[in-house]
mmCIF file of C-alpha atoms in Angstrom:
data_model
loop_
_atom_site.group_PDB
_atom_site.id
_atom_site.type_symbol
_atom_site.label_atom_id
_atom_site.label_comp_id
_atom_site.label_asym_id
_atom_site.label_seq_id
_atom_site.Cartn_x
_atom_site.Cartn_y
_atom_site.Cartn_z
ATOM 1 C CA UNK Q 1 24.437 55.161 -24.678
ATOM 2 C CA UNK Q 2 25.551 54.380 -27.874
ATOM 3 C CA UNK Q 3 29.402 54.223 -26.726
ATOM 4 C CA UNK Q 4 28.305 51.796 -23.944
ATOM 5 C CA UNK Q 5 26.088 49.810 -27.070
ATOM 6 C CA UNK Q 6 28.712 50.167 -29.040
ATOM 7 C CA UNK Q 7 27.407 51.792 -32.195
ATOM 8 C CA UNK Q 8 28.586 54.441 -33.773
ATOM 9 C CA UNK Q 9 28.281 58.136 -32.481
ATOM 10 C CA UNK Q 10 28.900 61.373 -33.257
ATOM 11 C CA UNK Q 11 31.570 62.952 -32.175
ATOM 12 C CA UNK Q 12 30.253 66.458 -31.353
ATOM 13 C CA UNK Q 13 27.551 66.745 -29.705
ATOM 14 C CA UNK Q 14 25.408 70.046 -28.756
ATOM 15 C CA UNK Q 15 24.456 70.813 -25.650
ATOM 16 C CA UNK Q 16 21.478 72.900 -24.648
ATOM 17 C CA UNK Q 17 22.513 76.338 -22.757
ATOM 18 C CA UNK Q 18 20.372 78.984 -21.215
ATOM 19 C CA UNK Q 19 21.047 82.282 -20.440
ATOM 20 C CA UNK Q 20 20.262 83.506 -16.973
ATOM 21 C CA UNK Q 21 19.254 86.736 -16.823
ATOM 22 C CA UNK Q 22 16.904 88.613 -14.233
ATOM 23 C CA UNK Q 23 13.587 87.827 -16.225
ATOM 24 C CA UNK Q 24 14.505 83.716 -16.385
ATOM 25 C CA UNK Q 25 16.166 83.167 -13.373
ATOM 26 C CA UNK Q 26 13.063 82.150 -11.119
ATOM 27 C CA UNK Q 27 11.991 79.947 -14.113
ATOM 28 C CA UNK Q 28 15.193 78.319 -14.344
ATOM 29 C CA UNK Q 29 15.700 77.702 -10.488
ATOM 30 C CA UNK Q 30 12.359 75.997 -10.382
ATOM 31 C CA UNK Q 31 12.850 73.941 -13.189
ATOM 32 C CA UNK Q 32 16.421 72.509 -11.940
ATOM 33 C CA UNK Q 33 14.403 71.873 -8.701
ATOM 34 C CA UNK Q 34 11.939 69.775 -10.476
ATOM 35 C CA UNK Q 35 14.334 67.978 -12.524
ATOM 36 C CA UNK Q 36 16.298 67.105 -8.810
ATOM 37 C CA UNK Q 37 12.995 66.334 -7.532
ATOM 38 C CA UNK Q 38 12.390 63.977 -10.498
ATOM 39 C CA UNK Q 39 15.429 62.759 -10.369
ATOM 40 C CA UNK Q 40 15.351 61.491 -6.477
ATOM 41 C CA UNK Q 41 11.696 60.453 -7.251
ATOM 42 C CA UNK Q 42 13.619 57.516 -9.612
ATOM 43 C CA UNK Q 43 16.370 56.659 -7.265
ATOM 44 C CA UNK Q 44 13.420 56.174 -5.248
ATOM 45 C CA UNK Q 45 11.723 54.012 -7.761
ATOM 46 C CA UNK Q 46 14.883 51.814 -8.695
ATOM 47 C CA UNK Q 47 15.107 51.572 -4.442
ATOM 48 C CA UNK Q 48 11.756 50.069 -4.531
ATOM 49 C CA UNK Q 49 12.151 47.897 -7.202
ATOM 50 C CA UNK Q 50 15.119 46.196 -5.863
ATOM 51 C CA UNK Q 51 13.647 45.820 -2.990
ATOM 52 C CA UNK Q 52 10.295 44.571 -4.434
ATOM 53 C CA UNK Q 53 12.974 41.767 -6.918
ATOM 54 C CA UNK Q 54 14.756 40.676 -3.494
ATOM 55 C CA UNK Q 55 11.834 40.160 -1.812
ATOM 56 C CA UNK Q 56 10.244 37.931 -4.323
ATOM 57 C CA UNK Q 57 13.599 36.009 -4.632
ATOM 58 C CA UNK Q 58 13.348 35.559 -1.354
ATOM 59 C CA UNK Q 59 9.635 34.246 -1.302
ATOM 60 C CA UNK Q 60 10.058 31.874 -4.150
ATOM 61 C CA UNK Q 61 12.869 30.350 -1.954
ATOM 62 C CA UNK Q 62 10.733 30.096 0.701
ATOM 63 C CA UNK Q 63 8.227 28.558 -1.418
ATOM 64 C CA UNK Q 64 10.518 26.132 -2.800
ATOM 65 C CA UNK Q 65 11.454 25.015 0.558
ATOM 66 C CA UNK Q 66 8.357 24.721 1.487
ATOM 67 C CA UNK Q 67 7.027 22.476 -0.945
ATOM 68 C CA UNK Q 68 9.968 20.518 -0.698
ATOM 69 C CA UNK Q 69 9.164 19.747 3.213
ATOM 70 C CA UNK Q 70 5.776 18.782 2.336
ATOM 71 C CA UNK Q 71 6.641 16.743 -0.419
ATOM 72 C CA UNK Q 72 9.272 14.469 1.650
ATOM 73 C CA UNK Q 73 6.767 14.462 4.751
ATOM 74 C CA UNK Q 74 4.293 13.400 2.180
ATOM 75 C CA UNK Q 75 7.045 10.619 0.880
ATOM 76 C CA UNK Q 76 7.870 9.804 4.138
ATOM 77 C CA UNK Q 77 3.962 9.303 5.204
ATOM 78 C CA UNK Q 78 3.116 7.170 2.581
ATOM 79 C CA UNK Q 79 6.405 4.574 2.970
ATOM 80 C CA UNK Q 80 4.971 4.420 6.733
ATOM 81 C CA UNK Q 81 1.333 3.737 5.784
ATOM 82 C CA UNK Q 82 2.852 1.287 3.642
ATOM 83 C CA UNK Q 83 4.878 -0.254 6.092
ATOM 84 C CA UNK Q 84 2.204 -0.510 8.318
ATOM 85 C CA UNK Q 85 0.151 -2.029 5.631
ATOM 86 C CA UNK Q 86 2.802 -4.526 5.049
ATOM 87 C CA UNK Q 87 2.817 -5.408 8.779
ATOM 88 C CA UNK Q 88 -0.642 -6.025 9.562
ATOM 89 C CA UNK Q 89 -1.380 -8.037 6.259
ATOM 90 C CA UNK Q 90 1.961 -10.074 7.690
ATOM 91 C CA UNK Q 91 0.730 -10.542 10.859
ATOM 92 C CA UNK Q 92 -3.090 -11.419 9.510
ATOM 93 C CA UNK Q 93 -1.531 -14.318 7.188
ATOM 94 C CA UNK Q 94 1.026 -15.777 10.141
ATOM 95 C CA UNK Q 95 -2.966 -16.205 12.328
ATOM 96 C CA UNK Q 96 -4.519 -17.194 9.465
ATOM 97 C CA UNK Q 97 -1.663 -19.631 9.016
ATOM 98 C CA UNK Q 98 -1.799 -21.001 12.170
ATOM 99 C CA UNK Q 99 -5.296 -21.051 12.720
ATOM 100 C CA UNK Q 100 -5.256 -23.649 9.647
ATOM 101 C CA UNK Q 101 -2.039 -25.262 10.569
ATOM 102 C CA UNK Q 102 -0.849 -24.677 6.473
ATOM 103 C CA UNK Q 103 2.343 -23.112 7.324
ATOM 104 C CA UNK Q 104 4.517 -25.893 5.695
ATOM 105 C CA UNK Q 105 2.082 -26.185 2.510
ATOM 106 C CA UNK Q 106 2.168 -22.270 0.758
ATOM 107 C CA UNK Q 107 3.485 -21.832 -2.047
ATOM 108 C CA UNK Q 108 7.326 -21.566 -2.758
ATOM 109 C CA UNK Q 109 10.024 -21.794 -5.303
ATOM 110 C CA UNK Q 110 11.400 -25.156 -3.452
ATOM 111 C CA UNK Q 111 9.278 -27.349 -1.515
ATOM 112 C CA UNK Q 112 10.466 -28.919 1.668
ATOM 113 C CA UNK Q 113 8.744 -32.529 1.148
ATOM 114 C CA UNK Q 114 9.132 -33.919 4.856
ATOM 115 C CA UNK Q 115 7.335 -30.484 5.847
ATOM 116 C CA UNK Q 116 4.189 -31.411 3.103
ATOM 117 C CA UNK Q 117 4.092 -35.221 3.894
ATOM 118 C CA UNK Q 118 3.846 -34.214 7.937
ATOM 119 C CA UNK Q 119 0.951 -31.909 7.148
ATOM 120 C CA UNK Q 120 -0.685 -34.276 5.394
ATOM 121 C CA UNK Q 121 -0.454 -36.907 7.860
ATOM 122 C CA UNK Q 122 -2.168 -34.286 10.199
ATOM 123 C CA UNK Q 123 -4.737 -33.382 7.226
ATOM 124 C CA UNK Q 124 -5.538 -37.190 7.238
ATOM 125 C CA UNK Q 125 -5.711 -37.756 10.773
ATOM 126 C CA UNK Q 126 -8.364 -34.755 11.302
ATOM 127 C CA UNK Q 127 -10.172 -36.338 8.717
ATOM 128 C CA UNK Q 128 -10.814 -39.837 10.272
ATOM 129 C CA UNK Q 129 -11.820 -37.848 13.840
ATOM 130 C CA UNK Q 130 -13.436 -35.132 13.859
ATOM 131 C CA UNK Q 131 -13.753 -34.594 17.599
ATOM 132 C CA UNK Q 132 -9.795 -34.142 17.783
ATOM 133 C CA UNK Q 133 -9.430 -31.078 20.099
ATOM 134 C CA UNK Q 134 -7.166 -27.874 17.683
ATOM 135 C CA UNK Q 135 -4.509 -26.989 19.125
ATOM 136 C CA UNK Q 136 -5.406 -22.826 20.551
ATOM 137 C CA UNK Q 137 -4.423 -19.906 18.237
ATOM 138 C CA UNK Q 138 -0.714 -18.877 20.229
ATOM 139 C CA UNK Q 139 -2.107 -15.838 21.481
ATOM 140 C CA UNK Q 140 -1.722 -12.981 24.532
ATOM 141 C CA UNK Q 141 -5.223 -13.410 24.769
ATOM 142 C CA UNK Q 142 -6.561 -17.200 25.701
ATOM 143 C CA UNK Q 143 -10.168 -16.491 25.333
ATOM 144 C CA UNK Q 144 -9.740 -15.284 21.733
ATOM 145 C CA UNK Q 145 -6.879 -18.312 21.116
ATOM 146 C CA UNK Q 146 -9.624 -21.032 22.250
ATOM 147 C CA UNK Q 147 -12.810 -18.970 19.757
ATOM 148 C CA UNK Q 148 -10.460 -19.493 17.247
ATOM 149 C CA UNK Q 149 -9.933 -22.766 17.854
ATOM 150 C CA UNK Q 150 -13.686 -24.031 18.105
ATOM 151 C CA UNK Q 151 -14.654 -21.694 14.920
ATOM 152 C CA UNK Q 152 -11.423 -23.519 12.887
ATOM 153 C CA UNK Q 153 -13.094 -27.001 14.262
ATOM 154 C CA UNK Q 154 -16.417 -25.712 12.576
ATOM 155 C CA UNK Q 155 -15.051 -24.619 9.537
ATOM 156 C CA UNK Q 156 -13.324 -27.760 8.867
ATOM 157 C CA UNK Q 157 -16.455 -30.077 9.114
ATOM 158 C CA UNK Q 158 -17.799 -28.068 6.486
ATOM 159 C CA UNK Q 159 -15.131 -27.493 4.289
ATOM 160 C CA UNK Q 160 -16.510 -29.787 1.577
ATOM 161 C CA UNK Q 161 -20.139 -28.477 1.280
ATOM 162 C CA UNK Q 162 -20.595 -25.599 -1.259
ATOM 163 C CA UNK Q 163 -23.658 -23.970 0.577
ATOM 164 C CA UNK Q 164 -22.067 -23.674 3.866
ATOM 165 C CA UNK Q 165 -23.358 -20.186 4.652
ATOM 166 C CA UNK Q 166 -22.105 -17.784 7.408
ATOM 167 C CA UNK Q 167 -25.355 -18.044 9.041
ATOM 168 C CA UNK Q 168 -24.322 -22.192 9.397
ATOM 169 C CA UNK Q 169 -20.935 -21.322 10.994
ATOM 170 C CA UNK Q 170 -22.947 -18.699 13.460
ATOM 171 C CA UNK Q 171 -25.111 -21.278 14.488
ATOM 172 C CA UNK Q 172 -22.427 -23.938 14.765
ATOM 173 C CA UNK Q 173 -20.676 -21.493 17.057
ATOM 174 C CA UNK Q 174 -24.212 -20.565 18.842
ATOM 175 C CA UNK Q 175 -23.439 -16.589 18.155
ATOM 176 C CA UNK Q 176 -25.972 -15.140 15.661
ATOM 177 C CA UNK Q 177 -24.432 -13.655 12.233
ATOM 178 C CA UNK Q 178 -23.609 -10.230 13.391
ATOM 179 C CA UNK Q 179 -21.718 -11.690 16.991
ATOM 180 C CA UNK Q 180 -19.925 -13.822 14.670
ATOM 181 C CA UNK Q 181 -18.644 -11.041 12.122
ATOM 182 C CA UNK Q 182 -17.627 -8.731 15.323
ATOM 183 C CA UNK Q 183 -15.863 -11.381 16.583
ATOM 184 C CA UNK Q 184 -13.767 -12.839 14.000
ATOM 185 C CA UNK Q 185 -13.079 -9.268 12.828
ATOM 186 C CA UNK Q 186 -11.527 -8.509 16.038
ATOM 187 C CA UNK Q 187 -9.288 -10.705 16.664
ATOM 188 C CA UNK Q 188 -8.016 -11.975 12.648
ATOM 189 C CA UNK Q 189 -9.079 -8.680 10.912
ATOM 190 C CA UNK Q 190 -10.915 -11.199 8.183
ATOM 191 C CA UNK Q 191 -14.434 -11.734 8.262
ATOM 192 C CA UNK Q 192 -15.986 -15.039 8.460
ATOM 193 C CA UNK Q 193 -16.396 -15.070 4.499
ATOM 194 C CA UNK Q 194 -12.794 -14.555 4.132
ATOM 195 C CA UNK Q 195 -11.505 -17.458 6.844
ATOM 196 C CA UNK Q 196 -13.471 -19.548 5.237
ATOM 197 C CA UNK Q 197 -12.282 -19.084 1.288
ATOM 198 C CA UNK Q 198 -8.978 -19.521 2.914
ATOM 199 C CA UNK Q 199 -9.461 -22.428 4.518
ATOM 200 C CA UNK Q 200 -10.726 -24.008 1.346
ATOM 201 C CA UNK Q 201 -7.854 -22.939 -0.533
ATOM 202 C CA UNK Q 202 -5.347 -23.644 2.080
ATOM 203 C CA UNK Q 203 -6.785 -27.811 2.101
ATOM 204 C CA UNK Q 204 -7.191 -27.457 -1.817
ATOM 205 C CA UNK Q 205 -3.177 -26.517 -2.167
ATOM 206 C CA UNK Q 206 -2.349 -29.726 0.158
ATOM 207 C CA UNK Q 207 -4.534 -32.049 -1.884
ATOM 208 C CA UNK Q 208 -2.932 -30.688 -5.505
ATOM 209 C CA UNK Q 209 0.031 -31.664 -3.467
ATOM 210 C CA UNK Q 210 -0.627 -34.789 -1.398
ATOM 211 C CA UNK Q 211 -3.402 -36.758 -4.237
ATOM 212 C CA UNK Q 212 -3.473 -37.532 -7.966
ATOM 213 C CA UNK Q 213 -7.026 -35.336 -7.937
ATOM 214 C CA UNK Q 214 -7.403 -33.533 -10.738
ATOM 215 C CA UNK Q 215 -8.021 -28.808 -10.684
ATOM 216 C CA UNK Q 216 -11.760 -29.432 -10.864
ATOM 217 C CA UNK Q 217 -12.265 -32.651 -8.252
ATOM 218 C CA UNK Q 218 -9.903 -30.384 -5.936
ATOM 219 C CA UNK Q 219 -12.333 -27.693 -6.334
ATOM 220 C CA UNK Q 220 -15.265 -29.523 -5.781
ATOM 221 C CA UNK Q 221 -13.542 -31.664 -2.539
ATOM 222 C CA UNK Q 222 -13.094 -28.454 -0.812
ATOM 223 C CA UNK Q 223 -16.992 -26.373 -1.424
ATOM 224 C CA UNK Q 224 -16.060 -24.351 -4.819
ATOM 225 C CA UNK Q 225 -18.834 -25.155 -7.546
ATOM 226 C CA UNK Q 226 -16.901 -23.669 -10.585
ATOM 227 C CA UNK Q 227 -13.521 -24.530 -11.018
ATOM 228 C CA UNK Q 228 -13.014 -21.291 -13.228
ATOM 229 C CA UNK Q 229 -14.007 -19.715 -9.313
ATOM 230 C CA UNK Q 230 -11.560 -21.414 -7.468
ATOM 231 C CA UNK Q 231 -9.324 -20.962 -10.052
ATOM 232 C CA UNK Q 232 -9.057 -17.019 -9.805
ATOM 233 C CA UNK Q 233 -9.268 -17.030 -5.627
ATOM 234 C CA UNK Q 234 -6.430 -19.620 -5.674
ATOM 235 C CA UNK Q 235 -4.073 -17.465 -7.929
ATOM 236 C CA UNK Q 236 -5.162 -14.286 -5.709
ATOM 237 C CA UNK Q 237 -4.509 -15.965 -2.658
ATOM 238 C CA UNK Q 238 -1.083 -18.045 -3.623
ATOM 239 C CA UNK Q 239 0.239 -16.368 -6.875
ATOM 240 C CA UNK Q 240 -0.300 -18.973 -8.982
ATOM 241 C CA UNK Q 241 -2.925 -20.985 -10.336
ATOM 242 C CA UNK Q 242 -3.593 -24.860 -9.362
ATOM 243 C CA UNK Q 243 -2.085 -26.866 -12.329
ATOM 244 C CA UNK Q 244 1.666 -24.373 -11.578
ATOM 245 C CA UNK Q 245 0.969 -26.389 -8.400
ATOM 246 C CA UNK Q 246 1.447 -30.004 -9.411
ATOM 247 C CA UNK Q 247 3.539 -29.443 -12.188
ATOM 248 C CA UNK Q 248 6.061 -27.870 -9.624
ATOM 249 C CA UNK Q 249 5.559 -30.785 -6.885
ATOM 250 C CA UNK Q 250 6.125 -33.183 -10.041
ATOM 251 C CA UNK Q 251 9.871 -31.526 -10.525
ATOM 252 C CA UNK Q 252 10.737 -32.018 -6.972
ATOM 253 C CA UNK Q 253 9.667 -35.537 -6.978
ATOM 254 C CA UNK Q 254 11.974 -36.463 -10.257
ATOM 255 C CA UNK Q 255 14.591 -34.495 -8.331
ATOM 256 C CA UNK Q 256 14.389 -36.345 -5.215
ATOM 257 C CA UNK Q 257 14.207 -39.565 -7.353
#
């Protein structure tokens, strides 16, 4: 060993010697037998051992792979959840949209100003009659295009009044509370609650846009008692708050001018 380690050695070495003679022989024979039997014993061992080593290699490659197939499914699980997230929030806000006829008024980095004065030509003319028949919700289904219709009709006459419960609009709509909630949530996947905060803020970002009325009167036009309220729906609902709101409509207008 030391000539493989490379040390230094000595040169002569002295090996152990027997001599056989009749008395030692048996003794001798059996212990060269256990020394062979030893001997296979490790070969054995080392067998096992590599065996054992190749195995686990093996295993923790397995493993690996393993974890790696979960982990993309995983990956690939959540970026569809996502997605479908994504899709049905999309397809909430394009009904909700079109159930209050706001399309041309959200909020954008550039604001189409024929789009905004057409809307609120509409806005105004709803206001002077209310019995002006909505146009239906586009929908596969008619019945649930017309519900939306009348319930949009209802929530507009009471746009302005801060205590509008859900209990009024039930009534209104001759459903009790819980028929009402059912309802709605079937077809927009918004509650009543949440229709009608949108509303509000959908009419509140046309009048920032279409009158000189000031954060708080726009609050108060549209059934929010605390402007600091409508403040924080408004910027969770649009991404910005109010005043971002005329202060961009007021760069347009110099631009157009």
């Amino acid at each position: 060993m030391s000539i493989l380690e490379g040390k230094p050695y000595k040169k002569e070495t002295m090996m152990m010697s027997a001599i056989v003679t009749r008395d030692n022989a048996k003794v001798l024979q059996m212990q060269g037998g256990e020394i062979m039997r030893q001997i296979d014993q490790l070969d054995r061992l080392h067998d096992k051992a590599d065996s054992y080593l190749h195995e686990l290699g093996t295993q923790r490659l397995v493993n690996w792979l393993s974890l790696s197939t979960i982990f993309l499914l995983l990956v690939v699980f959540v970026l569809f959840y996502l997605y479908y997230l994504r899709k049905i929030s999309m397809q909430r806000e394009r009904m909700v949209n079109t159930l209050w006829n706001m399309e041309g008024t959200e909020p954008q980095q550039t604001f189409n100003l024929s789009k905004i004065e057409k809307s609120s030509d509409n806005l105004s003319e709803g206001e002077k009659d209310d019995k002006t028949t909505s146009t239906p919700l586009p929908s596969g289904d008619a019945g649930g295009g017309m519900f939306l219709s009348r319930f949009r009709e209802v929530v507009e006459t009471r746009l302005n009044n801060s205590e509008t419960s859900v209990d009024d609009l039930a009534s209104d709509m001759n459903l009790s509370r819980v028929q009402l909630y059912r309802k709605i949530k079937a077809i927009t996947g918004l509650s009543p609650v949440e229709l009608l905060r949108s509303a509000r803020l959908a009419r509140a970002y046309q009048f920032l846009l279409t009158t000189d009325k000031n954060v708080s009167e726009v609050a108060y036009s549209v059934g929010f008692t605390a402007p600091g309220y409508f403040t924080k729906c408004f910027k969770e609902e649009y991404g910005i708050v109010p005043g971002d709101v005329k202060k961009m409509d007021n760069e347009d207008l110099k631009k157009g001018n």
